[in-house]
């Protein structure tokens, strides 16, 4: 226990929906930080003293006010699919399950306003009834919440067209609750709202978000596989195909991923239904395009030596739990770790205009199998130290780039640091996902000024998961 008097807190608000069972609290305090052996160790034993599930804004404010008076820490929890122990309370206190704050407030003119606890899959289902859909969502869309995406995520599915969620025009506004004895609800617009993005819930409690929407599309999922032919490697073909498709202005896209061999084997090893789609010794492109683009994608695939091995209606595939969207982004890491727990991952982004050259360079340097024979089994000891998984997106300022989530055989912190250095030496940006502090991942060491200003305004007592920010008090 952390020493916070949560029993007195609970007694002061008896009508709230509390959870006190220690085993459940230990479980609910965890996210997917176990993808990192380093975070797994750093975060061991960290957990909440109590959890509460506010049913409305009134209950949330009662709780926050009481915690502020008693100086008890609060940690926000969406669906706990974050990757960095983002919703793990570092110094105990109250875990706040936002899941009951799940209403759509309004939807009109291509814009929706919804409460932060709504699940993205449920939100998208409601939107599609009106002919709209989310512009971008993580591959965890089935369970992940809107607030969790905004405070902890990046984007993902849809970012090939709309960029990351932080690209101007995607998030239009937010309301936030301040952590003080008399909590206030503040309305933040545009850049002011974005100051709360990706701070892992440490700079403000997001109550509602307003998002610009995309027109709903009948999406089609295709798997295109590539073998080594002539001068071109299968991976080279898949990469060039993915890039050309990403640039093709007439084809409406939702996702383009490239999995270097033997990464698709992580999926087939778990579910042999996918064996036809992912034959051994092939690299694969996983694409989701508007149904109208089918013919053009097939023509492009043929031009680059690819073969279409799977095609499905995306809505139907999601209903049957067979969507390739759940093989993209960090789902590829999840599949890999289920088969080969000795692996971990990195998060990288490549420079616009040089992205293909950089991907090839890191793949050449770290992606070769140790015996040169490319084993079909991704868990084989000879499989390459770093297996490549690329996603195409538009960057925050527009140009096409690649992101990569390479799967790294973990041989200790020192070797991981060497690989990161090797990537950086080739000009690749690595957002090290093995750090437990907000400042040290994407922000490169320092909290941005706008985030620091939001923190001063919305959490002056530093009660939002204290210990998650490496630096407190904030420098003047
Ligand atoms: C298999 C897998 C695949 C993934 N794919 C993607 C992907 O494609 N793209 C991507 O961006 N991410 C991805 N992620 C990471 C994660 O799933 C997403 O970021 C997701 O949107 C998080 O939502 P959540 O509800 O689970 O948030 P949680 O994990 O519950 O919370 C995330 C952070 O947000 C904070 N938070 C939650 N609600 C609020 C609130 N209302 N106000 C303030 N702070 C709040 C929490 O304190 C925490 O710091 C993936 C993770 C896994 C395990």
PDB file of C-alpha atoms in Angstrom, residues 93-373:
ATOM      1  CA  UNK A  93      -3.864   6.273  -5.143  1.00  0.00           C
ATOM      2  CA  UNK A  94      -7.053   6.028  -7.195  1.00  0.00           C
ATOM      3  CA  UNK A  95      -7.421   4.432 -10.616  1.00  0.00           C
ATOM      4  CA  UNK A  96     -10.266   6.196 -12.430  1.00  0.00           C
ATOM      5  CA  UNK A  97     -12.056   3.954 -14.922  1.00  0.00           C
ATOM      6  CA  UNK A  98     -13.497   6.353 -17.519  1.00  0.00           C
ATOM      7  CA  UNK A  99     -15.513   3.616 -19.259  1.00  0.00           C
ATOM      8  CA  UNK A 100     -18.961   4.733 -18.078  1.00  0.00           C
ATOM      9  CA  UNK A 101     -18.504   8.216 -19.567  1.00  0.00           C
ATOM     10  CA  UNK A 102     -19.313   6.844 -23.008  1.00  0.00           C
ATOM     11  CA  UNK A 103     -22.008   9.023 -24.567  1.00  0.00           C
ATOM     12  CA  UNK A 104     -22.063  10.698 -27.962  1.00  0.00           C
ATOM     13  CA  UNK A 105     -22.990  14.306 -27.102  1.00  0.00           C
ATOM     14  CA  UNK A 106     -23.836  15.373 -30.664  1.00  0.00           C
ATOM     15  CA  UNK A 107     -22.982  14.709 -34.293  1.00  0.00           C
ATOM     16  CA  UNK A 108     -23.531  17.187 -37.124  1.00  0.00           C
ATOM     17  CA  UNK A 109     -21.853  18.529 -40.278  1.00  0.00           C
ATOM     18  CA  UNK A 110     -19.071  15.922 -40.318  1.00  0.00           C
ATOM     19  CA  UNK A 111     -18.120  16.516 -36.664  1.00  0.00           C
ATOM     20  CA  UNK A 112     -18.776  14.452 -33.550  1.00  0.00           C
ATOM     21  CA  UNK A 113     -18.494  15.345 -29.882  1.00  0.00           C
ATOM     22  CA  UNK A 114     -18.310  12.401 -27.491  1.00  0.00           C
ATOM     23  CA  UNK A 115     -17.276  11.572 -23.951  1.00  0.00           C
ATOM     24  CA  UNK A 116     -13.724  10.332 -23.457  1.00  0.00           C
ATOM     25  CA  UNK A 117     -14.653   6.865 -22.189  1.00  0.00           C
ATOM     26  CA  UNK A 118     -16.473   5.744 -25.339  1.00  0.00           C
ATOM     27  CA  UNK A 119     -14.913   2.769 -27.094  1.00  0.00           C
ATOM     28  CA  UNK A 120     -13.737   3.649 -30.602  1.00  0.00           C
ATOM     29  CA  UNK A 121     -15.372   0.590 -32.189  1.00  0.00           C
ATOM     30  CA  UNK A 122     -18.732   1.509 -30.639  1.00  0.00           C
ATOM     31  CA  UNK A 123     -18.312   5.145 -31.688  1.00  0.00           C
ATOM     32  CA  UNK A 124     -17.514   4.157 -35.257  1.00  0.00           C
ATOM     33  CA  UNK A 125     -20.584   1.904 -35.428  1.00  0.00           C
ATOM     34  CA  UNK A 126     -22.787   4.859 -34.411  1.00  0.00           C
ATOM     35  CA  UNK A 127     -21.063   7.176 -36.881  1.00  0.00           C
ATOM     36  CA  UNK A 128     -21.486   4.787 -39.788  1.00  0.00           C
ATOM     37  CA  UNK A 129     -25.255   4.849 -39.312  1.00  0.00           C
ATOM     38  CA  UNK A 130     -25.048   8.531 -40.319  1.00  0.00           C
ATOM     39  CA  UNK A 131     -22.623   7.908 -43.225  1.00  0.00           C
ATOM     40  CA  UNK A 132     -19.428   8.905 -41.387  1.00  0.00           C
ATOM     41  CA  UNK A 133     -16.501   7.153 -39.721  1.00  0.00           C
ATOM     42  CA  UNK A 134     -13.401   7.923 -37.661  1.00  0.00           C
ATOM     43  CA  UNK A 135     -10.512   9.501 -39.537  1.00  0.00           C
ATOM     44  CA  UNK A 136      -7.933   7.592 -37.560  1.00  0.00           C
ATOM     45  CA  UNK A 137      -7.975   4.920 -34.881  1.00  0.00           C
ATOM     46  CA  UNK A 138      -5.548   2.416 -33.371  1.00  0.00           C
ATOM     47  CA  UNK A 139      -5.636  -1.255 -34.322  1.00  0.00           C
ATOM     48  CA  UNK A 140      -7.045  -1.754 -30.786  1.00  0.00           C
ATOM     49  CA  UNK A 141     -10.206   0.105 -31.886  1.00  0.00           C
ATOM     50  CA  UNK A 142     -12.527  -2.667 -30.622  1.00  0.00           C
ATOM     51  CA  UNK A 143     -11.791  -1.868 -26.979  1.00  0.00           C
ATOM     52  CA  UNK A 144      -9.638   1.284 -26.849  1.00  0.00           C
ATOM     53  CA  UNK A 145     -11.340   4.492 -25.733  1.00  0.00           C
ATOM     54  CA  UNK A 146     -11.411   7.909 -27.336  1.00  0.00           C
ATOM     55  CA  UNK A 147      -9.702   9.529 -24.315  1.00  0.00           C
ATOM     56  CA  UNK A 148      -7.037   6.813 -24.271  1.00  0.00           C
ATOM     57  CA  UNK A 149      -6.276   7.358 -27.969  1.00  0.00           C
ATOM     58  CA  UNK A 150      -5.996  11.114 -27.477  1.00  0.00           C
ATOM     59  CA  UNK A 151      -3.990  11.025 -24.229  1.00  0.00           C
ATOM     60  CA  UNK A 152      -1.882   7.968 -24.970  1.00  0.00           C
ATOM     61  CA  UNK A 153      -1.972   7.084 -28.654  1.00  0.00           C
ATOM     62  CA  UNK A 154      -0.878   8.331 -32.007  1.00  0.00           C
ATOM     63  CA  UNK A 155      -3.296   7.280 -34.745  1.00  0.00           C
ATOM     64  CA  UNK A 156      -2.822   4.269 -36.977  1.00  0.00           C
ATOM     65  CA  UNK A 157      -5.625   2.979 -39.184  1.00  0.00           C
ATOM     66  CA  UNK A 158      -6.602   5.940 -41.394  1.00  0.00           C
ATOM     67  CA  UNK A 159      -3.329   7.837 -40.852  1.00  0.00           C
ATOM     68  CA  UNK A 160      -2.363   7.003 -44.456  1.00  0.00           C
ATOM     69  CA  UNK A 161      -4.960   9.605 -45.463  1.00  0.00           C
ATOM     70  CA  UNK A 162      -5.435  11.872 -42.436  1.00  0.00           C
ATOM     71  CA  UNK A 163      -2.040  11.689 -40.705  1.00  0.00           C
ATOM     72  CA  UNK A 164      -1.719  11.221 -36.959  1.00  0.00           C
ATOM     73  CA  UNK A 165      -4.565  12.261 -34.693  1.00  0.00           C
ATOM     74  CA  UNK A 166      -2.561  15.376 -33.772  1.00  0.00           C
ATOM     75  CA  UNK A 167      -2.515  16.665 -37.373  1.00  0.00           C
ATOM     76  CA  UNK A 168      -4.309  20.033 -37.361  1.00  0.00           C
ATOM     77  CA  UNK A 169      -8.000  19.663 -38.175  1.00  0.00           C
ATOM     78  CA  UNK A 170      -8.493  16.136 -36.802  1.00  0.00           C
ATOM     79  CA  UNK A 171      -9.190  17.111 -33.164  1.00  0.00           C
ATOM     80  CA  UNK A 172     -11.223  20.308 -33.026  1.00  0.00           C
ATOM     81  CA  UNK A 173     -11.714  20.725 -29.293  1.00  0.00           C
ATOM     82  CA  UNK A 174     -11.828  19.118 -25.874  1.00  0.00           C
ATOM     83  CA  UNK A 175     -13.229  19.767 -22.458  1.00  0.00           C
ATOM     84  CA  UNK A 176     -11.056  19.039 -19.444  1.00  0.00           C
ATOM     85  CA  UNK A 177     -11.632  18.871 -15.699  1.00  0.00           C
ATOM     86  CA  UNK A 178      -9.074  20.618 -13.490  1.00  0.00           C
ATOM     87  CA  UNK A 179      -7.674  18.779 -10.465  1.00  0.00           C
ATOM     88  CA  UNK A 180      -8.309  21.151  -7.564  1.00  0.00           C
ATOM     89  CA  UNK A 181     -10.602  21.221  -4.514  1.00  0.00           C
ATOM     90  CA  UNK A 182     -13.318  22.913  -6.608  1.00  0.00           C
ATOM     91  CA  UNK A 183     -12.797  21.246 -10.032  1.00  0.00           C
ATOM     92  CA  UNK A 184     -13.663  23.346 -13.084  1.00  0.00           C
ATOM     93  CA  UNK A 185     -14.622  22.173 -16.584  1.00  0.00           C
ATOM     94  CA  UNK A 186     -12.671  24.073 -19.209  1.00  0.00           C
ATOM     95  CA  UNK A 187     -13.349  24.184 -22.943  1.00  0.00           C
ATOM     96  CA  UNK A 188     -10.179  24.069 -25.059  1.00  0.00           C
ATOM     97  CA  UNK A 189     -10.141  24.679 -28.807  1.00  0.00           C
ATOM     98  CA  UNK A 190      -7.663  23.646 -31.521  1.00  0.00           C
ATOM     99  CA  UNK A 191      -4.022  23.898 -30.423  1.00  0.00           C
ATOM    100  CA  UNK A 192      -5.059  24.441 -26.775  1.00  0.00           C
ATOM    101  CA  UNK A 193      -6.817  21.070 -26.841  1.00  0.00           C
ATOM    102  CA  UNK A 194      -3.794  19.431 -28.482  1.00  0.00           C
ATOM    103  CA  UNK A 195      -1.638  20.540 -25.543  1.00  0.00           C
ATOM    104  CA  UNK A 196      -3.230  17.598 -23.671  1.00  0.00           C
ATOM    105  CA  UNK A 197      -2.369  15.088 -26.406  1.00  0.00           C
ATOM    106  CA  UNK A 198       0.024  12.219 -25.633  1.00  0.00           C
ATOM    107  CA  UNK A 199       0.875  13.355 -22.107  1.00  0.00           C
ATOM    108  CA  UNK A 200      -0.346  10.016 -20.719  1.00  0.00           C
ATOM    109  CA  UNK A 201      -3.085  11.628 -18.648  1.00  0.00           C
ATOM    110  CA  UNK A 202      -0.654  13.708 -16.581  1.00  0.00           C
ATOM    111  CA  UNK A 203      -1.691  17.168 -17.762  1.00  0.00           C
ATOM    112  CA  UNK A 204      -5.469  17.098 -17.439  1.00  0.00           C
ATOM    113  CA  UNK A 205      -8.558  14.926 -17.280  1.00  0.00           C
ATOM    114  CA  UNK A 206     -10.196  14.855 -20.702  1.00  0.00           C
ATOM    115  CA  UNK A 207     -13.962  14.745 -20.398  1.00  0.00           C
ATOM    116  CA  UNK A 208     -15.119  15.217 -24.000  1.00  0.00           C
ATOM    117  CA  UNK A 209     -13.497  15.416 -27.414  1.00  0.00           C
ATOM    118  CA  UNK A 210     -14.696  16.924 -30.677  1.00  0.00           C
ATOM    119  CA  UNK A 211     -13.415  15.230 -33.829  1.00  0.00           C
ATOM    120  CA  UNK A 212     -13.662  15.931 -37.539  1.00  0.00           C
ATOM    121  CA  UNK A 213     -14.957  12.852 -39.358  1.00  0.00           C
ATOM    122  CA  UNK A 214     -14.376  11.061 -42.656  1.00  0.00           C
ATOM    123  CA  UNK A 215     -17.104   9.919 -45.061  1.00  0.00           C
ATOM    124  CA  UNK A 216     -17.851   6.220 -44.456  1.00  0.00           C
ATOM    125  CA  UNK A 217     -16.486   3.856 -47.112  1.00  0.00           C
ATOM    126  CA  UNK A 218     -17.152   0.221 -47.996  1.00  0.00           C
ATOM    127  CA  UNK A 219     -13.601  -0.962 -47.176  1.00  0.00           C
ATOM    128  CA  UNK A 220     -11.922  -3.923 -48.803  1.00  0.00           C
ATOM    129  CA  UNK A 221      -9.027  -5.843 -47.223  1.00  0.00           C
ATOM    130  CA  UNK A 222      -6.367  -7.429 -49.441  1.00  0.00           C
ATOM    131  CA  UNK A 223      -3.190  -9.371 -48.758  1.00  0.00           C
ATOM    132  CA  UNK A 224      -0.579  -9.168 -51.529  1.00  0.00           C
ATOM    133  CA  UNK A 225       2.484 -11.419 -51.258  1.00  0.00           C
ATOM    134  CA  UNK A 226       5.868 -11.117 -52.923  1.00  0.00           C
ATOM    135  CA  UNK A 227       8.628 -13.643 -53.501  1.00  0.00           C
ATOM    136  CA  UNK A 228      12.216 -12.925 -54.521  1.00  0.00           C
ATOM    137  CA  UNK A 229      12.180 -12.528 -58.287  1.00  0.00           C
ATOM    138  CA  UNK A 230      15.210 -11.637 -60.373  1.00  0.00           C
ATOM    139  CA  UNK A 231      17.060  -8.625 -59.033  1.00  0.00           C
ATOM    140  CA  UNK A 232      14.280  -7.519 -56.727  1.00  0.00           C
ATOM    141  CA  UNK A 233      13.765  -9.031 -53.276  1.00  0.00           C
ATOM    142  CA  UNK A 234      10.226  -9.783 -52.172  1.00  0.00           C
ATOM    143  CA  UNK A 235      10.603  -7.149 -49.467  1.00  0.00           C
ATOM    144  CA  UNK A 236      11.780  -4.573 -52.029  1.00  0.00           C
ATOM    145  CA  UNK A 237       8.755  -5.364 -54.210  1.00  0.00           C
ATOM    146  CA  UNK A 238       6.348  -5.117 -51.285  1.00  0.00           C
ATOM    147  CA  UNK A 239       7.887  -1.822 -50.195  1.00  0.00           C
ATOM    148  CA  UNK A 240       7.735  -0.258 -53.676  1.00  0.00           C
ATOM    149  CA  UNK A 241       4.178  -1.510 -54.134  1.00  0.00           C
ATOM    150  CA  UNK A 242       3.158  -0.056 -50.753  1.00  0.00           C
ATOM    151  CA  UNK A 243       4.769   3.278 -51.534  1.00  0.00           C
ATOM    152  CA  UNK A 244       3.210   3.550 -55.009  1.00  0.00           C
ATOM    153  CA  UNK A 245      -0.196   2.630 -53.625  1.00  0.00           C
ATOM    154  CA  UNK A 246       0.221   5.142 -50.796  1.00  0.00           C
ATOM    155  CA  UNK A 247       0.933   7.876 -53.361  1.00  0.00           C
ATOM    156  CA  UNK A 248      -1.829   6.877 -55.820  1.00  0.00           C
ATOM    157  CA  UNK A 249      -4.252   9.820 -55.615  1.00  0.00           C
ATOM    158  CA  UNK A 250      -7.203   7.983 -57.146  1.00  0.00           C
ATOM    159  CA  UNK A 251      -7.258   5.108 -54.654  1.00  0.00           C
ATOM    160  CA  UNK A 252      -8.938   5.829 -51.308  1.00  0.00           C
ATOM    161  CA  UNK A 253      -6.936   4.093 -48.562  1.00  0.00           C
ATOM    162  CA  UNK A 254      -7.305   3.207 -44.893  1.00  0.00           C
ATOM    163  CA  UNK A 255      -4.124   1.246 -44.180  1.00  0.00           C
ATOM    164  CA  UNK A 256      -0.999  -0.019 -45.928  1.00  0.00           C
ATOM    165  CA  UNK A 257       1.425  -2.212 -43.982  1.00  0.00           C
ATOM    166  CA  UNK A 258       4.396  -4.271 -45.158  1.00  0.00           C
ATOM    167  CA  UNK A 259       5.562  -7.302 -43.182  1.00  0.00           C
ATOM    168  CA  UNK A 260       8.982  -8.640 -44.154  1.00  0.00           C
ATOM    169  CA  UNK A 261       9.297 -12.424 -44.164  1.00  0.00           C
ATOM    170  CA  UNK A 262       9.075 -14.325 -41.834  1.00  0.00           C
ATOM    171  CA  UNK A 263       6.840 -11.904 -39.827  1.00  0.00           C
ATOM    172  CA  UNK A 264       3.556 -13.189 -41.409  1.00  0.00           C
ATOM    173  CA  UNK A 265       4.527 -16.559 -39.885  1.00  0.00           C
ATOM    174  CA  UNK A 266       3.662 -15.191 -36.439  1.00  0.00           C
ATOM    175  CA  UNK A 267       0.025 -15.067 -37.585  1.00  0.00           C
ATOM    176  CA  UNK A 268      -0.039 -18.442 -39.352  1.00  0.00           C
ATOM    177  CA  UNK A 269       1.659 -20.174 -36.401  1.00  0.00           C
ATOM    178  CA  UNK A 270      -1.338 -19.176 -34.249  1.00  0.00           C
ATOM    179  CA  UNK A 271      -4.120 -19.662 -36.763  1.00  0.00           C
ATOM    180  CA  UNK A 272      -3.643 -21.991 -39.724  1.00  0.00           C
ATOM    181  CA  UNK A 273      -6.690 -20.482 -41.489  1.00  0.00           C
ATOM    182  CA  UNK A 274      -4.259 -17.809 -42.677  1.00  0.00           C
ATOM    183  CA  UNK A 275      -1.797 -20.223 -44.288  1.00  0.00           C
ATOM    184  CA  UNK A 276      -3.133 -19.668 -47.780  1.00  0.00           C
ATOM    185  CA  UNK A 277      -2.978 -15.912 -47.407  1.00  0.00           C
ATOM    186  CA  UNK A 278       0.592 -15.961 -46.075  1.00  0.00           C
ATOM    187  CA  UNK A 279       2.627 -18.657 -47.837  1.00  0.00           C
ATOM    188  CA  UNK A 280       6.116 -19.288 -46.379  1.00  0.00           C
ATOM    189  CA  UNK A 281       9.095 -17.428 -47.881  1.00  0.00           C
ATOM    190  CA  UNK A 282       6.998 -14.450 -48.951  1.00  0.00           C
ATOM    191  CA  UNK A 283       6.878 -10.840 -47.824  1.00  0.00           C
ATOM    192  CA  UNK A 284       3.391  -9.409 -47.496  1.00  0.00           C
ATOM    193  CA  UNK A 285       1.573  -6.121 -47.986  1.00  0.00           C
ATOM    194  CA  UNK A 286      -1.653  -5.732 -45.988  1.00  0.00           C
ATOM    195  CA  UNK A 287      -3.870  -3.139 -47.610  1.00  0.00           C
ATOM    196  CA  UNK A 288      -7.282  -1.712 -46.832  1.00  0.00           C
ATOM    197  CA  UNK A 289      -8.768   0.378 -49.639  1.00  0.00           C
ATOM    198  CA  UNK A 290     -12.202   1.596 -50.717  1.00  0.00           C
ATOM    199  CA  UNK A 291     -13.942  -1.173 -52.670  1.00  0.00           C
ATOM    200  CA  UNK A 292     -13.822   1.012 -55.792  1.00  0.00           C
ATOM    201  CA  UNK A 293     -10.016   0.699 -55.719  1.00  0.00           C
ATOM    202  CA  UNK A 294      -9.905  -3.091 -56.057  1.00  0.00           C
ATOM    203  CA  UNK A 295      -9.031  -3.242 -59.763  1.00  0.00           C
ATOM    204  CA  UNK A 296      -6.368  -0.544 -59.462  1.00  0.00           C
ATOM    205  CA  UNK A 297      -4.750  -2.321 -56.481  1.00  0.00           C
ATOM    206  CA  UNK A 298      -4.688  -5.621 -58.364  1.00  0.00           C
ATOM    207  CA  UNK A 299      -3.076  -3.910 -61.388  1.00  0.00           C
ATOM    208  CA  UNK A 300      -0.461  -2.302 -59.143  1.00  0.00           C
ATOM    209  CA  UNK A 301       0.227  -5.585 -57.354  1.00  0.00           C
ATOM    210  CA  UNK A 302       0.864  -7.308 -60.692  1.00  0.00           C
ATOM    211  CA  UNK A 303       3.165  -4.455 -61.781  1.00  0.00           C
ATOM    212  CA  UNK A 304       5.373  -5.031 -58.736  1.00  0.00           C
ATOM    213  CA  UNK A 305       5.347  -8.834 -58.972  1.00  0.00           C
ATOM    214  CA  UNK A 306       2.814  -9.326 -56.158  1.00  0.00           C
ATOM    215  CA  UNK A 307       0.067 -11.927 -55.911  1.00  0.00           C
ATOM    216  CA  UNK A 308      -3.273 -11.275 -54.165  1.00  0.00           C
ATOM    217  CA  UNK A 309      -3.882 -14.181 -51.775  1.00  0.00           C
ATOM    218  CA  UNK A 310      -6.754 -12.837 -49.689  1.00  0.00           C
ATOM    219  CA  UNK A 311      -9.655 -10.451 -50.139  1.00  0.00           C
ATOM    220  CA  UNK A 312     -12.489  -9.635 -47.739  1.00  0.00           C
ATOM    221  CA  UNK A 313     -15.098  -7.032 -46.974  1.00  0.00           C
ATOM    222  CA  UNK A 314     -13.635  -5.205 -43.964  1.00  0.00           C
ATOM    223  CA  UNK A 315     -16.880  -4.790 -42.010  1.00  0.00           C
ATOM    224  CA  UNK A 316     -17.626  -8.494 -42.391  1.00  0.00           C
ATOM    225  CA  UNK A 317     -14.022  -9.426 -41.518  1.00  0.00           C
ATOM    226  CA  UNK A 318     -14.277  -7.343 -38.332  1.00  0.00           C
ATOM    227  CA  UNK A 319     -17.537  -9.064 -37.382  1.00  0.00           C
ATOM    228  CA  UNK A 320     -15.846 -12.473 -37.833  1.00  0.00           C
ATOM    229  CA  UNK A 321     -12.715 -11.392 -35.907  1.00  0.00           C
ATOM    230  CA  UNK A 322     -10.656 -11.960 -39.039  1.00  0.00           C
ATOM    231  CA  UNK A 323      -9.662  -8.466 -39.988  1.00  0.00           C
ATOM    232  CA  UNK A 324      -6.140  -7.768 -41.203  1.00  0.00           C
ATOM    233  CA  UNK A 325      -6.406  -4.468 -39.313  1.00  0.00           C
ATOM    234  CA  UNK A 326      -5.654  -6.591 -36.247  1.00  0.00           C
ATOM    235  CA  UNK A 327      -2.353  -7.673 -37.802  1.00  0.00           C
ATOM    236  CA  UNK A 328      -1.161  -4.116 -38.395  1.00  0.00           C
ATOM    237  CA  UNK A 329       0.409  -1.541 -36.064  1.00  0.00           C
ATOM    238  CA  UNK A 330       1.247  -2.970 -32.646  1.00  0.00           C
ATOM    239  CA  UNK A 331      -0.945  -5.996 -33.274  1.00  0.00           C
ATOM    240  CA  UNK A 332       1.979  -7.381 -35.253  1.00  0.00           C
ATOM    241  CA  UNK A 333       4.035  -7.090 -32.046  1.00  0.00           C
ATOM    242  CA  UNK A 334       1.293  -8.827 -30.070  1.00  0.00           C
ATOM    243  CA  UNK A 335       1.190 -11.761 -32.524  1.00  0.00           C
ATOM    244  CA  UNK A 336       4.992 -11.988 -32.490  1.00  0.00           C
ATOM    245  CA  UNK A 337       5.284 -12.027 -28.707  1.00  0.00           C
ATOM    246  CA  UNK A 338       2.631 -14.733 -28.390  1.00  0.00           C
ATOM    247  CA  UNK A 339       4.807 -17.007 -30.551  1.00  0.00           C
ATOM    248  CA  UNK A 340       8.269 -15.774 -29.550  1.00  0.00           C
ATOM    249  CA  UNK A 341       8.327 -14.148 -26.082  1.00  0.00           C
ATOM    250  CA  UNK A 342      12.046 -13.491 -26.583  1.00  0.00           C
ATOM    251  CA  UNK A 343      11.263 -10.562 -28.877  1.00  0.00           C
ATOM    252  CA  UNK A 344      10.410  -6.962 -28.154  1.00  0.00           C
ATOM    253  CA  UNK A 345       9.920  -3.959 -30.454  1.00  0.00           C
ATOM    254  CA  UNK A 346      10.920  -0.432 -31.442  1.00  0.00           C
ATOM    255  CA  UNK A 347       8.966   2.523 -32.815  1.00  0.00           C
ATOM    256  CA  UNK A 348      10.658   4.422 -35.627  1.00  0.00           C
ATOM    257  CA  UNK A 349       9.834   7.036 -38.195  1.00  0.00           C
ATOM    258  CA  UNK A 350      11.642   7.697 -41.443  1.00  0.00           C
ATOM    259  CA  UNK A 351      12.407  10.926 -43.285  1.00  0.00           C
ATOM    260  CA  UNK A 352      10.010  11.997 -46.028  1.00  0.00           C
ATOM    261  CA  UNK A 353      11.637  11.529 -49.407  1.00  0.00           C
ATOM    262  CA  UNK A 354      14.348   9.254 -47.976  1.00  0.00           C
ATOM    263  CA  UNK A 355      12.012   6.821 -46.246  1.00  0.00           C
ATOM    264  CA  UNK A 356      12.393   3.881 -48.648  1.00  0.00           C
ATOM    265  CA  UNK A 357      16.163   4.216 -48.782  1.00  0.00           C
ATOM    266  CA  UNK A 358      16.321   4.346 -44.960  1.00  0.00           C
ATOM    267  CA  UNK A 359      14.017   1.339 -44.518  1.00  0.00           C
ATOM    268  CA  UNK A 360      16.183  -0.651 -46.948  1.00  0.00           C
ATOM    269  CA  UNK A 361      19.352   0.433 -45.145  1.00  0.00           C
ATOM    270  CA  UNK A 362      18.222  -0.654 -41.659  1.00  0.00           C
ATOM    271  CA  UNK A 363      16.716  -3.848 -43.061  1.00  0.00           C
ATOM    272  CA  UNK A 364      19.986  -4.622 -44.832  1.00  0.00           C
ATOM    273  CA  UNK A 365      22.005  -3.985 -41.670  1.00  0.00           C
ATOM    274  CA  UNK A 366      19.842  -5.706 -39.031  1.00  0.00           C
ATOM    275  CA  UNK A 367      17.285  -7.786 -40.957  1.00  0.00           C
ATOM    276  CA  UNK A 368      19.431 -10.646 -42.250  1.00  0.00           C
ATOM    277  CA  UNK A 369      19.022 -14.146 -40.843  1.00  0.00           C
ATOM    278  CA  UNK A 370      22.162 -15.465 -39.193  1.00  0.00           C
ATOM    279  CA  UNK A 371      22.528 -18.404 -41.619  1.00  0.00           C
ATOM    280  CA  UNK A 372      21.458 -16.473 -44.736  1.00  0.00           C
ATOM    281  CA  UNK A 373      18.715 -19.050 -45.322  1.00  0.00           C
TER     282      UNK A 373
END
